[in-house]
Short mmCIF file of C-alpha atoms in Angstrom, two decimals:
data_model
loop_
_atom_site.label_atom_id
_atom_site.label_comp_id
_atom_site.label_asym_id
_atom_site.label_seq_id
_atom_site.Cartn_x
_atom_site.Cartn_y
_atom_site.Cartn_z
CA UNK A 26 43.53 11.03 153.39
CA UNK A 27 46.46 11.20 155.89
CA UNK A 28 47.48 8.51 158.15
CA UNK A 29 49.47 9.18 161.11
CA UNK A 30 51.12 7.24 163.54
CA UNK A 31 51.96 7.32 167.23
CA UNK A 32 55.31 9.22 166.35
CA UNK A 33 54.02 11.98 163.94
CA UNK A 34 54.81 10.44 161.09
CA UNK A 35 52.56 10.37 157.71
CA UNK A 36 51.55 8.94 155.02
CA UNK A 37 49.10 10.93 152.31
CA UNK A 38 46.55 9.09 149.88
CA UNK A 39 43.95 10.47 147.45
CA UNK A 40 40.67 9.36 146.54
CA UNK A 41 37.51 9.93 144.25
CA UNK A 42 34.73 9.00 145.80
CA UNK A 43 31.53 8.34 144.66
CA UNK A 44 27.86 8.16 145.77
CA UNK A 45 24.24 6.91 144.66
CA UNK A 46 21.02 6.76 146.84
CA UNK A 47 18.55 4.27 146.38
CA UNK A 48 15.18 4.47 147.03
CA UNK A 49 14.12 1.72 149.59
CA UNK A 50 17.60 1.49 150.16
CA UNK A 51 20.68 2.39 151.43
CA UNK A 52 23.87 4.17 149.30
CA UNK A 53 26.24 2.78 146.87
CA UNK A 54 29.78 4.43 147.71
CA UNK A 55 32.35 3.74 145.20
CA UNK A 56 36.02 4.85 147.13
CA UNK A 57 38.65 4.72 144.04
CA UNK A 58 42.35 5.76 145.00
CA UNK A 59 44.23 8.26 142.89
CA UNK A 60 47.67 7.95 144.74
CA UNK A 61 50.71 6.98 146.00
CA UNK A 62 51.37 5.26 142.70
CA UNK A 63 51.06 1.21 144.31
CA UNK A 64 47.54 2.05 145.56
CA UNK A 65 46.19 3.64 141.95
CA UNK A 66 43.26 2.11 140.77
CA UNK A 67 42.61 0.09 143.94
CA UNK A 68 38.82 0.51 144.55
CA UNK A 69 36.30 -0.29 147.18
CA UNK A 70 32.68 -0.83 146.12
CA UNK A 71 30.14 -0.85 149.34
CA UNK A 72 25.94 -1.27 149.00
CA UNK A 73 24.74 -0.35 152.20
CA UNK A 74 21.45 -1.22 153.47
CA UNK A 75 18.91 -0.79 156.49
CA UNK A 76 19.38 -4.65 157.85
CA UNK A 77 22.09 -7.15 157.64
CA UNK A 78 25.90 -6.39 156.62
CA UNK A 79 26.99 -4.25 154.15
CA UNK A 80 27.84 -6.45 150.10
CA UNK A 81 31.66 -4.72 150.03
CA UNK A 82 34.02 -5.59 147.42
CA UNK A 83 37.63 -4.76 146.95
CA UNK A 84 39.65 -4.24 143.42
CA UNK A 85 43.17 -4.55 143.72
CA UNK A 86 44.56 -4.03 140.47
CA UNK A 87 48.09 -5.75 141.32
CA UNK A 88 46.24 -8.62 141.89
CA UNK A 89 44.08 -7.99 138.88
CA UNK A 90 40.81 -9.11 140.76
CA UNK A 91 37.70 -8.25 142.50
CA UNK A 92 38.00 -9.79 146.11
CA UNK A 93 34.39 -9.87 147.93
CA UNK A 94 34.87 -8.77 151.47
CA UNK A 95 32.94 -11.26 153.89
CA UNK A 96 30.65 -9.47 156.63
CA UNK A 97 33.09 -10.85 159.41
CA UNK A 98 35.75 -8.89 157.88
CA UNK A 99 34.02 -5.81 157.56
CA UNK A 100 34.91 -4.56 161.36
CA UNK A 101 38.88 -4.72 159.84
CA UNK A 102 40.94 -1.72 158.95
CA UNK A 103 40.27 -0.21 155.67
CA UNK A 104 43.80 0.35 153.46
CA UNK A 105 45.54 0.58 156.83
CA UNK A 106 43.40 3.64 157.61
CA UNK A 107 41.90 3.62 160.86
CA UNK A 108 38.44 3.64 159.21
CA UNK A 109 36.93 0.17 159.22
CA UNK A 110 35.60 -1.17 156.14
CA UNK A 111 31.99 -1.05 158.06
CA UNK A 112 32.61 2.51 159.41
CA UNK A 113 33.10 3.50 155.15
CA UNK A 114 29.70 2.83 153.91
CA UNK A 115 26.98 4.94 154.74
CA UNK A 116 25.43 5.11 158.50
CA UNK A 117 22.05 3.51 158.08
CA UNK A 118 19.16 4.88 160.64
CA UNK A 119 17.80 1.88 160.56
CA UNK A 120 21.26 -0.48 161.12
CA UNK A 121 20.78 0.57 164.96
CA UNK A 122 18.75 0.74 168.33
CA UNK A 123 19.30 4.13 169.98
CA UNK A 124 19.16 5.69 173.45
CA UNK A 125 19.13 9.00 174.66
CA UNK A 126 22.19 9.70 177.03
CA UNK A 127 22.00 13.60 177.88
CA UNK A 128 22.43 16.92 176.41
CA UNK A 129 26.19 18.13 176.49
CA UNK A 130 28.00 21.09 174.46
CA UNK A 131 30.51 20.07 171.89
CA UNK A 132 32.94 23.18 171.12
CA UNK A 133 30.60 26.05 170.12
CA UNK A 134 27.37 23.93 169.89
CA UNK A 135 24.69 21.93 171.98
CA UNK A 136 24.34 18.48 171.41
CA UNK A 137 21.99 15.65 172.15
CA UNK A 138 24.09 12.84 173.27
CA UNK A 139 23.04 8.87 172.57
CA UNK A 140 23.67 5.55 172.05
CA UNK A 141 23.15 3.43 169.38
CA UNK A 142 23.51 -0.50 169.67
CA UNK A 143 24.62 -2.01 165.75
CA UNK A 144 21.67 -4.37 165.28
CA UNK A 145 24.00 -6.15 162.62
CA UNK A 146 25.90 -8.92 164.80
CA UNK A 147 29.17 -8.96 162.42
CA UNK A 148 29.29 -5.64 163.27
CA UNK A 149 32.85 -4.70 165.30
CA UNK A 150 31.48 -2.43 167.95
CA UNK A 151 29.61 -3.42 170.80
CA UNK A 152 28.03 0.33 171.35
CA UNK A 153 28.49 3.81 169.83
CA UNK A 154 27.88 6.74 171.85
CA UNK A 155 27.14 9.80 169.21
CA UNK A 156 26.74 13.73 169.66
CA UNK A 157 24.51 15.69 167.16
CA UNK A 158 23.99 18.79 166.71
CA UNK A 159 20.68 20.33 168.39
CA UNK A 160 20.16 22.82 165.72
CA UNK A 161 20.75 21.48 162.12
CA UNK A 162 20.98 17.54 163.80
CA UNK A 163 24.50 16.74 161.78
CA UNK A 164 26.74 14.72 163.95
CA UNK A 165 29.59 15.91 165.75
CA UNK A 166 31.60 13.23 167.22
CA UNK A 167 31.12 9.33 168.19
CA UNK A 168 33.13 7.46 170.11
CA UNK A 169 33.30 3.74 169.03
CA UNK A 170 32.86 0.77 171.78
CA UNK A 171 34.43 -2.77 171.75
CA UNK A 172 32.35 -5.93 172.11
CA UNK A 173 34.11 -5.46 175.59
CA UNK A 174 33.25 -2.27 176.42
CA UNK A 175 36.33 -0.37 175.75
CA UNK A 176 36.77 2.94 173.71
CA UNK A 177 38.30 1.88 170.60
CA UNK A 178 38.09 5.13 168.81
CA UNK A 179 36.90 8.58 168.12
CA UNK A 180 35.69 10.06 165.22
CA UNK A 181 35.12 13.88 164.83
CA UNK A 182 33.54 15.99 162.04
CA UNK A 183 35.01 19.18 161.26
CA UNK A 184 34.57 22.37 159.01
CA UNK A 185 30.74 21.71 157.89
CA UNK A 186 29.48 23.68 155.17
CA UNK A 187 25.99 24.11 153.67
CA UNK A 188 25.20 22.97 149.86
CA UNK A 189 22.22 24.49 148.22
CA UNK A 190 19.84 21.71 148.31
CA UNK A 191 21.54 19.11 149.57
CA UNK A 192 22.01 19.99 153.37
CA UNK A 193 25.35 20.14 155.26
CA UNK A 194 28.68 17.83 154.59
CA UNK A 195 31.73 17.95 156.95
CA UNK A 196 34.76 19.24 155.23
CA UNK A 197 37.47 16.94 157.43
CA UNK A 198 36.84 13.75 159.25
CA UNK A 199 39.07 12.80 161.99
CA UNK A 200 39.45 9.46 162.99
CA UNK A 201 41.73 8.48 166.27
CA UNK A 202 42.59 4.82 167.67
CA UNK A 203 42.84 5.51 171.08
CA UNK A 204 44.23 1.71 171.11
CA UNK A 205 47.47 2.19 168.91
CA UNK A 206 47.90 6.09 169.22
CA UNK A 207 47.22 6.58 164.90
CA UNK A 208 45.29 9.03 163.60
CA UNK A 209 43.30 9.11 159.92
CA UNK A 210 42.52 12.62 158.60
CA UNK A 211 40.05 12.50 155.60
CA UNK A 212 39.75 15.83 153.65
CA UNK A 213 36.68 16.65 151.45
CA UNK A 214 37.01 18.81 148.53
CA UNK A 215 35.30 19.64 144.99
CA UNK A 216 31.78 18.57 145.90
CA UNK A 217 29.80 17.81 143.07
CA UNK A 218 26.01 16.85 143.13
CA UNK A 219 23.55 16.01 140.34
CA UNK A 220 26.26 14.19 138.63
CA UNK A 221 24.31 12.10 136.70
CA UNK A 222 25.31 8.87 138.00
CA UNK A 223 23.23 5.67 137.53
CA UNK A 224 23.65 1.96 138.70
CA UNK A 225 25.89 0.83 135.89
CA UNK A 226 28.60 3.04 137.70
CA UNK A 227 28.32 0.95 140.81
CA UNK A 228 28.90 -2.40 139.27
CA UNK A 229 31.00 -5.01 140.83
CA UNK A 230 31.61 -6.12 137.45
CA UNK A 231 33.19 -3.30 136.34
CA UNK A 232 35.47 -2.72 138.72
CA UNK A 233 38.58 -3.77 136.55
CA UNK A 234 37.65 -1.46 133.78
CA UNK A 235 37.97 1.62 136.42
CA UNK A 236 40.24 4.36 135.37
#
């Protein structure tokens, strides 16, 4: 993860992440940072689901504690990234109403444009306008929407490649306030699926015993 600001300059993080489907469910994405040294070990756990708010929590190991992040303060900005905590969890169909726009190229592919409304109400965004791909439907870009109907931010996905199995997952994520003038790169690398996790690895519980 890079952060950038207005002037250029940057700040680099790194993170395991980790992720569980569940069945009649959403995900459960554990994010667990590896570095700078003051950030290692801080971890966020999210359970994402098709109605309501995300259940977030956040480790901080300098504080030696497990902090439960309230659904209000899910629209905030994740670890001074410009990723909200709500925008880290995974994008449930069913969290939205949608609305086709139009049909509009993006780069070197044709897109279906539309809206989606968050049905949650702690939700930070008022509207999201999203393009997906027409061929293999992964999105493209979305551009995020105040409650007052300003662009907040964009988000693009970059570099997709195809896993055997498992469909297509962006290699780079790129994230700009168009408020502040920052900029969040996130950088995925060393895939792995089938890893064998289970729910005991997604435990709020056992958050402080995370190495």
């Amino acid at each position: 993860m890079v952060l950038r600001d207005r002037d250029g300059k940057e700040r680099t993080r790194e993170l395991r992440i980790r992720a569980l489907e569940v069945e009649g469910d959403g995900e459960k994405t554990l994010l667990i940072f590896e570095s700078p040294r003051d950030l290692r070990g801080t971890a966020l756990l999210t359970f994402s689901h098709p109605e309501g708010s995300d259940d977030q929590w956040l480790y901080l190991p300098a504080l030696k504690r497990v902090k439960r992040i309230a659904a209000s303060g899910q629209s905030g900005s994740f670890m001074g990234s410009e990723f909200a905590y709500e925008d880290v969890g995974s994008q449930v169909v069913d969290k939205f109403s949608y609305r086709y726009l139009r049909d509009e190229a993006v780069e070197q592919y044709q897109a279906f444009v539309v809206e989606r409304i968050p049905l949650d109400p702690s939700s930070g965004y008022g509207r999201q306008v999203v393009w997906v791909d027409k061929t293999e439907y992964r999105p493209l870009r979305v551009d995020y929407y105040g409650r007052n109907g300003e662009l907040l931010k964009t988000l693009r996905f970059k570099d997709y490649r195809q896993y055997a199995g498992v469909g297509w997952r962006a290699g780079q994520l790129v994230m700009v306030n168009h408020q502040v003038g920052r900029t969040t790169l996130l950088s995925w690398s060393d895939y792995e699926f089938g890893a064998g996790l289970a729910d005991r690895d997604f435990d709020p519980a056992r958050l402080e015993q995370l190495r």
